[in-house]
Amino acid sequence: MEEGSVQILTESHPSSDQEKKLMLSWDEMIEKSLGNFGWKDFLQAVLVAVAMFFDAQQSFISIYTDDYPKWHCTNHTTCTSHSDICTLPNSSWSWDSHPSMTIISNWGLQCATTLITGLPQSSFFMGCLLGSSVLAALADSSLGRKNMLILSCLSMSITSVLIIFSTNVWVYSAMKFLIGFWRSSIGTCVLVLLTEKVSAEWRFRVGIVEYFTFTMGYMSLPGFAYFNRHSSWKSLYLWTSLPAIAYSIVAYLFVTESPRWLVMQGREKEAMAMLKGVTPAENGDNLPPSVPKPPTNEKASFFQLYASIGEVFKKRWAITRMVAVMVLGIGIGMVYFGMPLAVGNLGFNIYLAVVFSASMEIPSCIATYFLENYRRKPSILSFSILGGICCVMCVVIGHGWAKVGLAMVSFFGACTAYNVFLIYIIELFPTCVRNTTTSLVRQAIVFGCIFSPFLISAGRKNNIFSYGVFGVVIMCSNFTLFCLPETKGIVLCDTMDQQEKKETYLSKPAETKEVALCDTVDQQEKMRNIPV
């Protein structure tokens, strides 16, 4: 058996020995099949992760479409550079750029309240919040990781095309809500699909592919916006949505489903066919006799589709863990999403500011790669504190390169903490609820982000409402790490009972052994002795 898996002590009953051997056969088969990470697997990982490219564009597109554009005086007798635009007649001033470059100039929102100008992006995050609740469990139950990913990406892209027909900020906000609703499960499905299609050896490294494509999507946004700077904000939505529709079709044809999810659904023939690289028809009735038959799943009712959420709240340790990581996610997410959206408050060129901000994702990905062999909790803590301190310092530093540099370092710290955090929550929960718990944590992240647009809008007058709040929240949220276990080097579990018994085993003094991946619901019940 491969390193990191658990050896079962033999007992005096041959039938029991044979049963235990069979119960681990799916684990051994999947680990062996996925152990060698070749070019085919790499291309699969890239194809899945490309969805994050378009997810990043939709997440940060409001930096340009909802920006407060610059203006100038046309009648210097009644207007000066220090005048309040809301008290000036329309004939005495004009926008520097295209009149419909952003929704602010297009719909005359320059004098609107913070609640109005922050509403569209806040609606986006509210859609993410609802989508995480509605769509999360479907990826664990009926639809699966692949179908949920494609459905979300395609629906998000189509809605992004339809948003150009908005006639006012209220319709626009409603469409942003729908975009957020559909994109809410993309990041979760990508991360879970990537990590479940590789062995434990490659799990951390393949997760970085997601971060890289997300970074590329974020970095591409200033280029799209710059070339459309003389056009309406609607052009930017079209240029970012149409390629995503084409990607959804390609992904439907070539992306494969998670073998672990197939086994958990009782679809062992499809799992075998995928692992062997052939179609189910060629292997349908020729499964090896040593392979156990997973329990046949009955057709689930509407409420049973969300049973994975109930599984989490049946265990006290799972509830404690969920609350802790959700609070931590609120803090990290507020800085991770808030800092890029607040680049307009830096008083710097918005195209260069976004380029500098996005470029911080690259060293963050590199740092994340080298953090693979380090413990998760200290890594998250140190980079979160770094981001928080730099956020607070942005409040006391005036405009200039120093403030831009601090903002970039803050975003770098938040990025790295966020990257490690996403891997961390994958390792905290078993397969049967992994997609659901990851989505719930992302739900907590976007809950904090709902308030970010309002804080950023208020921060145009006083940075303490944006950078100051961001820094304090991320640092305070890290106290929850003391309630969470370390997960470095563990092998993923598949059931809640298996996870619970593994936690009990690992909590014993001087015992830090890894637990094997298992695919059947009751197999941990049958494990009697685990050698130290």
XYZ file of C-alpha atoms in Angstrom:
532
model
C 0.000 0.000 0.000
C 1.196 3.510 -0.751
C 2.736 5.723 1.910
C 0.185 7.665 3.915
C -2.487 4.955 3.851
C -3.474 2.936 6.881
C -2.621 -0.704 7.287
C -5.282 -2.828 8.977
C -4.169 -5.374 11.554
C -5.212 -8.874 10.761
C -7.618 -10.670 13.042
C -8.256 -14.354 13.645
C -11.282 -14.467 11.352
C -10.443 -14.935 7.657
C -13.822 -13.602 6.590
C -13.142 -10.375 8.460
C -9.734 -10.054 6.819
C -11.248 -10.506 3.398
C -14.005 -7.995 4.153
C -11.525 -5.324 5.244
C -9.413 -5.902 2.193
C -12.432 -5.450 -0.036
C -13.576 -2.363 1.791
C -10.306 -0.610 0.969
C -10.124 -1.733 -2.638
C -11.814 1.382 -4.048
C -9.378 3.552 -2.122
C -6.414 1.610 -3.437
C -7.760 1.642 -6.984
C -8.440 5.385 -7.068
C -5.139 6.303 -5.418
C -3.214 4.039 -7.778
C -5.032 5.280 -10.867
C -4.595 8.925 -9.934
C -1.092 8.555 -8.527
C 0.688 9.387 -11.777
C -0.025 12.944 -12.830
C 0.596 13.071 -16.599
C -0.063 15.539 -19.396
C -3.615 14.299 -19.849
C -4.350 14.992 -16.191
C -2.678 18.388 -16.435
C -4.818 19.362 -19.429
C -7.928 18.234 -17.560
C -6.913 20.395 -14.604
C -6.312 23.412 -16.839
C -9.617 22.921 -18.673
C -11.517 22.800 -15.396
C -9.634 25.766 -13.930
C -10.264 28.032 -16.953
C -13.725 28.642 -15.498
C -11.983 30.719 -12.826
C -10.657 33.036 -15.552
C -14.193 34.150 -16.351
C -15.221 34.050 -12.694
C -12.490 36.582 -11.878
C -13.603 38.907 -14.650
C -17.196 38.961 -13.426
C -16.087 39.339 -9.807
C -14.048 42.481 -10.453
C -15.627 43.969 -13.586
C -17.426 46.594 -11.486
C -14.031 48.224 -10.813
C -14.496 49.785 -14.249
C -18.213 49.576 -15.002
C -19.269 51.092 -11.640
C -16.365 53.504 -11.226
C -16.829 57.182 -10.384
C -15.280 58.854 -13.469
C -13.299 62.084 -13.443
C -14.819 65.354 -14.618
C -13.661 68.850 -15.549
C -15.091 72.366 -15.654
C -16.369 73.816 -18.902
C -17.409 77.179 -17.433
C -14.713 78.502 -15.116
C -16.818 81.438 -13.951
C -19.178 79.167 -12.044
C -16.994 76.068 -11.650
C -13.604 75.306 -10.082
C -11.710 72.071 -9.477
C -12.783 72.194 -5.825
C -16.475 72.711 -6.534
C -19.124 70.260 -5.435
C -20.411 68.670 -8.620
C -23.862 68.303 -7.096
C -24.251 72.063 -6.695
C -23.125 72.941 -10.224
C -25.404 73.354 -13.247
C -24.934 70.630 -15.864
C -23.709 73.168 -18.399
C -20.659 74.116 -16.304
C -18.937 70.744 -16.190
C -18.415 67.601 -18.276
C -17.041 64.064 -17.903
C -13.429 63.462 -18.981
C -14.337 60.247 -20.776
C -17.213 58.723 -22.754
C -20.574 59.809 -21.233
C -21.665 56.190 -20.817
C -18.292 54.753 -19.845
C -19.640 53.756 -16.416
C -23.092 53.428 -14.917
C -22.395 56.539 -12.799
C -22.046 58.796 -15.836
C -24.563 56.869 -17.935
C -27.459 57.221 -15.472
C -26.401 60.447 -13.724
C -25.596 58.877 -10.344
C -22.807 61.296 -9.443
C -24.888 62.742 -6.616
C -26.526 59.508 -5.543
C -26.085 58.221 -1.991
C -23.608 55.576 -0.916
C -26.440 53.047 -0.741
C -27.315 53.595 -4.408
C -23.781 53.577 -5.816
C -22.816 50.532 -3.762
C -26.034 48.628 -4.482
C -25.029 46.873 -7.761
C -21.880 45.222 -6.412
C -23.551 44.522 -3.087
C -26.390 42.837 -5.029
C -23.764 40.743 -6.785
C -22.502 39.447 -3.448
C -26.054 38.905 -2.184
C -26.642 36.739 -5.249
C -23.490 34.812 -4.378
C -24.841 34.334 -0.866
C -28.166 32.914 -2.034
C -26.551 30.848 -4.788
C -24.199 29.207 -2.313
C -27.214 28.084 -0.301
C -29.297 26.822 -3.232
C -26.666 25.341 -5.530
C -24.077 23.973 -3.104
C -25.734 20.680 -2.152
C -26.706 19.900 -5.759
C -23.038 19.365 -6.626
C -22.765 16.835 -3.804
C -25.970 15.015 -4.714
C -27.842 14.958 -8.012
C -25.895 17.118 -10.489
C -22.311 16.375 -9.570
C -19.260 18.609 -9.821
C -18.965 18.759 -13.616
C -22.601 19.494 -14.481
C -22.896 22.097 -11.730
C -19.746 23.839 -12.971
C -20.957 24.002 -16.574
C -24.489 25.080 -15.625
C -23.151 27.871 -13.418
C -20.612 29.173 -15.931
C -23.061 29.133 -18.842
C -25.870 30.797 -16.888
C -23.517 33.453 -15.517
C -22.281 34.263 -19.021
C -25.751 34.496 -20.561
C -26.914 36.802 -17.769
C -23.813 38.950 -18.327
C -24.900 39.405 -21.935
C -28.460 40.291 -20.927
C -27.261 42.935 -18.462
C -26.484 45.318 -21.324
C -30.236 45.826 -21.753
C -30.533 47.403 -18.283
C -32.243 50.784 -18.373
C -31.529 51.988 -14.831
C -29.552 51.132 -11.709
C -32.394 49.027 -10.286
C -32.583 46.678 -13.268
C -28.804 46.636 -13.416
C -28.597 45.646 -9.723
C -31.131 42.861 -10.274
C -29.032 41.467 -13.131
C -25.891 41.714 -11.005
C -27.741 39.688 -8.374
C -28.403 36.945 -10.937
C -24.780 36.977 -12.120
C -23.652 36.534 -8.528
C -26.197 33.776 -7.987
C -24.903 31.695 -10.888
C -21.180 32.285 -10.336
C -21.432 31.373 -6.636
C -20.700 27.672 -7.183
C -17.980 28.008 -9.830
C -15.053 28.415 -7.450
C -16.254 25.598 -5.213
C -16.866 23.158 -8.045
C -13.515 23.925 -9.649
C -11.553 23.450 -6.441
C -13.377 20.285 -5.393
C -13.244 18.780 -8.897
C -9.516 19.494 -9.165
C -8.614 18.033 -5.781
C -10.829 14.944 -6.072
C -9.350 13.943 -9.437
C -5.787 13.645 -8.129
C -4.069 11.690 -5.361
C -3.114 13.244 -2.028
C 0.423 13.825 -3.334
C -0.787 16.264 -6.000
C -3.789 17.783 -4.222
C -2.113 20.972 -2.971
C -0.171 21.625 -6.169
C -3.097 21.123 -8.532
C -5.124 23.557 -6.464
C -2.684 26.282 -7.481
C -3.862 25.882 -11.091
C -7.178 27.400 -9.978
C -5.433 30.381 -8.420
C -3.294 30.897 -11.515
C -6.243 31.009 -13.925
C -8.166 33.276 -11.549
C -5.137 35.575 -11.514
C -4.970 35.571 -15.308
C -8.648 36.515 -15.489
C -8.129 39.347 -13.031
C -5.024 40.588 -14.865
C -6.801 40.501 -18.225
C -9.498 42.881 -17.012
C -7.423 46.117 -17.234
C -6.545 45.217 -20.843
C -10.186 44.692 -21.805
C -11.178 47.894 -19.999
C -8.388 49.967 -21.559
C -9.270 48.980 -25.104
C -12.912 49.767 -24.351
C -12.182 53.050 -22.538
C -13.853 55.072 -25.307
C -16.921 52.815 -25.386
C -19.895 52.141 -23.155
C -19.636 49.904 -20.096
C -21.853 47.478 -22.018
C -18.984 46.610 -24.381
C -16.902 45.344 -21.475
C -19.636 42.922 -20.446
C -19.910 41.576 -23.999
C -16.160 41.066 -24.422
C -15.953 39.107 -21.171
C -19.163 37.070 -21.563
C -19.075 35.655 -25.080
C -15.787 33.713 -24.613
C -17.224 32.225 -21.408
C -20.205 30.838 -23.332
C -17.842 29.161 -25.795
C -15.817 27.722 -22.901
C -18.936 26.188 -21.338
C -19.598 24.209 -24.524
C -16.003 22.961 -24.709
C -16.008 22.007 -21.017
C -19.230 20.032 -21.445
C -17.614 17.960 -24.182
C -14.223 17.268 -22.621
C -14.256 17.652 -18.814
C -14.638 14.390 -16.860
C -16.502 13.902 -13.584
C -14.868 13.240 -10.204
C -14.354 9.472 -9.721
C -14.834 9.857 -5.978
C -18.245 11.467 -6.477
C -19.238 8.704 -8.927
C -18.348 6.038 -6.370
C -20.257 7.825 -3.614
C -23.290 7.885 -5.932
C -23.062 4.142 -6.563
C -22.006 4.651 -10.187
C -18.989 2.376 -9.938
C -19.086 1.357 -13.603
C -18.635 4.937 -14.743
C -15.879 5.443 -12.173
C -14.082 2.331 -13.404
C -14.448 3.432 -17.023
C -13.072 6.872 -16.245
C -10.124 5.521 -14.284
C -9.272 3.109 -17.084
C -9.791 5.768 -19.761
C -12.535 3.877 -21.627
C -16.315 4.204 -22.029
C -18.779 2.467 -19.712
C -20.018 0.326 -22.589
C -16.628 -1.337 -22.946
C -16.340 -2.193 -19.272
C -19.886 -2.163 -17.998
C -20.160 -5.810 -16.966
C -16.488 -6.615 -16.583
C -15.625 -5.086 -13.224
C -12.974 -7.045 -11.303
C -14.539 -9.346 -8.711
C -12.395 -7.781 -5.969
C -14.082 -4.410 -6.391
C -16.892 -3.899 -3.850
C -20.276 -2.676 -4.997
C -21.122 0.655 -3.375
C -24.610 0.906 -1.888
C -27.245 1.631 -4.501
C -28.595 5.137 -4.029
C -32.340 5.530 -4.200
C -33.750 8.412 -6.213
C -33.628 11.416 -3.905
C -36.525 13.724 -3.236
C -36.169 17.497 -3.436
C -35.409 17.733 0.276
C -33.080 14.733 0.258
C -30.900 16.536 -2.278
C -29.885 18.860 0.537
C -29.275 16.108 3.075
C -25.541 16.854 3.036
C -26.234 20.134 4.843
C -28.050 18.230 7.581
C -25.116 15.833 7.915
C -22.858 18.708 8.912
C -25.122 19.856 11.726
C -25.537 16.385 13.237
C -22.010 16.437 14.654
C -20.912 18.886 17.340
C -17.324 18.926 16.106
C -18.547 19.741 12.591
C -20.706 22.629 13.834
C -17.806 24.109 15.812
C -15.517 23.737 12.845
C -18.017 25.297 10.438
C -18.624 28.357 12.633
C -14.885 28.902 13.098
C -13.970 28.703 9.415
C -16.954 30.852 8.409
C -15.858 33.644 10.745
C -12.308 33.305 9.459
C -13.611 33.393 5.896
C -15.487 36.651 6.522
C -12.281 38.376 7.595
C -10.027 37.043 4.836
C -12.647 37.476 2.132
C -13.412 41.068 3.055
C -9.801 42.075 2.367
C -9.316 39.710 -0.583
C -12.314 41.095 -2.490
C -12.425 44.536 -0.886
C -8.891 45.705 -1.677
C -9.188 45.248 -5.477
C -12.591 46.935 -5.513
C -11.156 49.857 -3.530
C -8.298 50.697 -5.919
C -10.298 53.709 -7.088
C -9.782 55.222 -3.619
C -5.999 55.239 -4.007
C -6.008 58.387 -6.150
C -3.932 56.575 -8.759
C -4.355 55.588 -12.406
C -7.091 52.966 -12.247
C -5.681 50.830 -15.056
C -2.184 50.676 -13.541
C -3.621 50.224 -10.038
C -5.541 47.124 -11.103
C -2.483 45.792 -12.972
C -0.338 46.230 -9.848
C -3.041 44.675 -7.686
C -3.526 41.711 -10.013
C 0.233 41.194 -10.291
C 0.302 40.484 -6.562
C -1.566 37.268 -7.318
C 1.543 35.879 -9.045
C 3.941 36.021 -6.059
C 0.991 34.895 -3.964
C 0.630 31.747 -6.082
C 4.380 31.140 -5.826
C 4.270 31.601 -2.062
C 1.291 29.246 -1.857
C 3.228 26.593 -3.777
C 6.146 26.722 -1.344
C 3.783 26.682 1.630
C 2.687 23.145 0.708
C 5.079 21.614 3.219
C 4.274 24.092 5.960
C 1.471 23.915 8.472
C -1.779 25.517 7.360
C -2.728 27.429 10.514
C 0.516 29.423 10.990
C 0.571 30.184 7.257
C -2.950 31.629 7.305
C -2.281 33.555 10.514
C 0.980 35.189 9.431
C -0.241 36.370 6.024
C -3.569 37.565 7.420
C -1.804 39.680 10.027
C 0.476 41.085 7.319
C -2.539 42.082 5.227
C -4.352 43.574 8.209
C -1.444 45.724 9.372
C -0.881 47.139 5.878
C -4.613 47.910 5.577
C -4.549 49.940 8.772
C -1.407 51.776 7.647
C -3.215 52.813 4.441
C -5.486 54.945 6.643
C -2.651 57.099 7.989
C -0.667 57.344 4.745
C -1.780 59.999 2.254
C -1.955 59.640 -1.508
C 1.164 58.514 -3.330
C 3.357 55.537 -4.091
C 3.712 54.642 -0.408
C -0.026 54.109 -0.062
C -0.165 52.153 -3.325
C 2.685 49.935 -2.110
C 0.980 49.264 1.225
C -2.268 48.412 -0.551
C -0.440 45.960 -2.808
C 1.333 44.268 0.126
C -1.980 44.059 1.971
C -3.599 42.386 -1.020
C -0.630 40.006 -1.344
C -1.055 38.924 2.277
C -4.797 38.465 1.868
C -4.300 36.537 -1.400
C -1.839 34.096 0.114
C -3.969 33.594 3.215
C -7.030 33.078 1.007
C -5.253 30.510 -1.194
C -4.067 28.441 1.759
C -7.462 28.861 3.421
C -9.279 27.296 0.442
C -7.010 24.239 0.595
C -7.452 24.144 4.356
C -11.254 23.929 4.258
C -11.029 21.133 1.668
C -8.979 19.107 4.158
C -11.253 19.812 7.131
C -14.335 17.927 5.889
C -15.047 14.528 4.244
C -16.138 13.872 0.652
C -19.832 13.401 1.458
C -20.154 17.041 2.553
C -17.021 18.641 1.099
C -18.701 20.570 -1.687
C -21.447 21.705 0.684
C -19.106 22.849 3.463
C -16.801 24.599 1.009
C -19.808 26.422 -0.413
C -21.013 27.399 3.055
C -17.612 28.875 3.829
C -17.652 30.767 0.542
C -21.126 31.887 1.539
C -19.672 33.390 4.703
C -16.959 35.056 2.624
C -19.455 36.777 0.352
C -21.602 37.720 3.343
C -18.757 39.932 4.506
C -18.289 41.195 0.963
C -21.901 42.443 0.829
C -20.858 45.350 3.045
C -17.601 46.060 1.200
C -19.115 48.196 -1.630
C -20.819 50.477 0.895
C -17.618 50.764 2.934
C -15.613 51.522 -0.207
C -18.106 54.169 -1.279
C -17.942 55.781 2.163
C -14.150 55.431 2.076
C -13.917 57.930 -0.788
C -14.289 60.624 1.882
C -12.566 58.875 4.804
C -10.332 55.820 4.372
C -11.022 54.615 7.882
C -14.376 53.293 6.668
C -12.721 51.109 4.028
C -9.070 50.274 4.707
C -9.409 50.706 8.461
C -12.390 48.375 8.782
C -10.799 45.811 6.448
C -7.629 45.632 8.550
C -9.376 45.275 11.899
C -11.805 42.600 10.670
C -9.186 40.309 9.105
C -6.943 40.422 12.176
C -9.776 39.763 14.631
C -11.136 36.854 12.554
C -7.875 34.920 12.969
C -8.652 34.202 16.623
C -10.895 31.374 15.365
C -7.797 29.443 14.237
C -7.342 28.364 17.846
C -10.550 26.313 17.523
C -9.412 24.455 14.408
C -7.097 21.445 13.908
C -3.974 21.296 11.770
C -4.493 19.399 8.491
C -1.059 19.354 6.846
C -0.274 15.941 5.356
C -3.626 14.293 6.065
C -5.375 12.068 3.524
C -8.958 12.994 2.686
C -11.831 11.146 4.362
C -15.107 10.261 2.650
C -17.688 9.928 5.446
C -18.574 11.874 8.594
C -18.055 8.813 10.800
C -14.662 8.177 9.273
C -13.671 11.809 9.844
C -14.853 11.724 13.443
C -13.001 8.525 14.285
C -9.896 9.795 12.546
C -10.023 12.970 14.660
C -10.370 10.882 17.803
C -7.427 8.731 16.774
C -5.180 11.655 15.901
C -6.020 13.462 19.152
C -4.402 10.703 21.191
C -1.095 11.759 22.796
C 2.019 11.257 20.660
C 0.073 9.802 17.767
C 0.078 11.656 14.437
C -0.622 8.978 11.862
C -2.466 9.597 8.584
C -5.772 7.931 7.807
C -6.518 6.282 4.494
C -9.039 7.430 1.926
C -12.089 5.175 1.957
C -15.089 5.196 -0.331
C -17.864 3.255 1.405
C -20.220 4.747 3.937
C -19.740 2.284 6.805
C -16.171 1.123 6.271
C -14.694 2.999 9.215
C -17.079 1.109 11.472
C -15.326 -2.074 10.394
C -11.802 -0.844 11.199
C -10.894 -2.294 14.562
C -7.168 -1.684 15.016
C -4.819 0.851 13.489
C -1.129 0.288 14.303
C 0.918 3.186 15.566
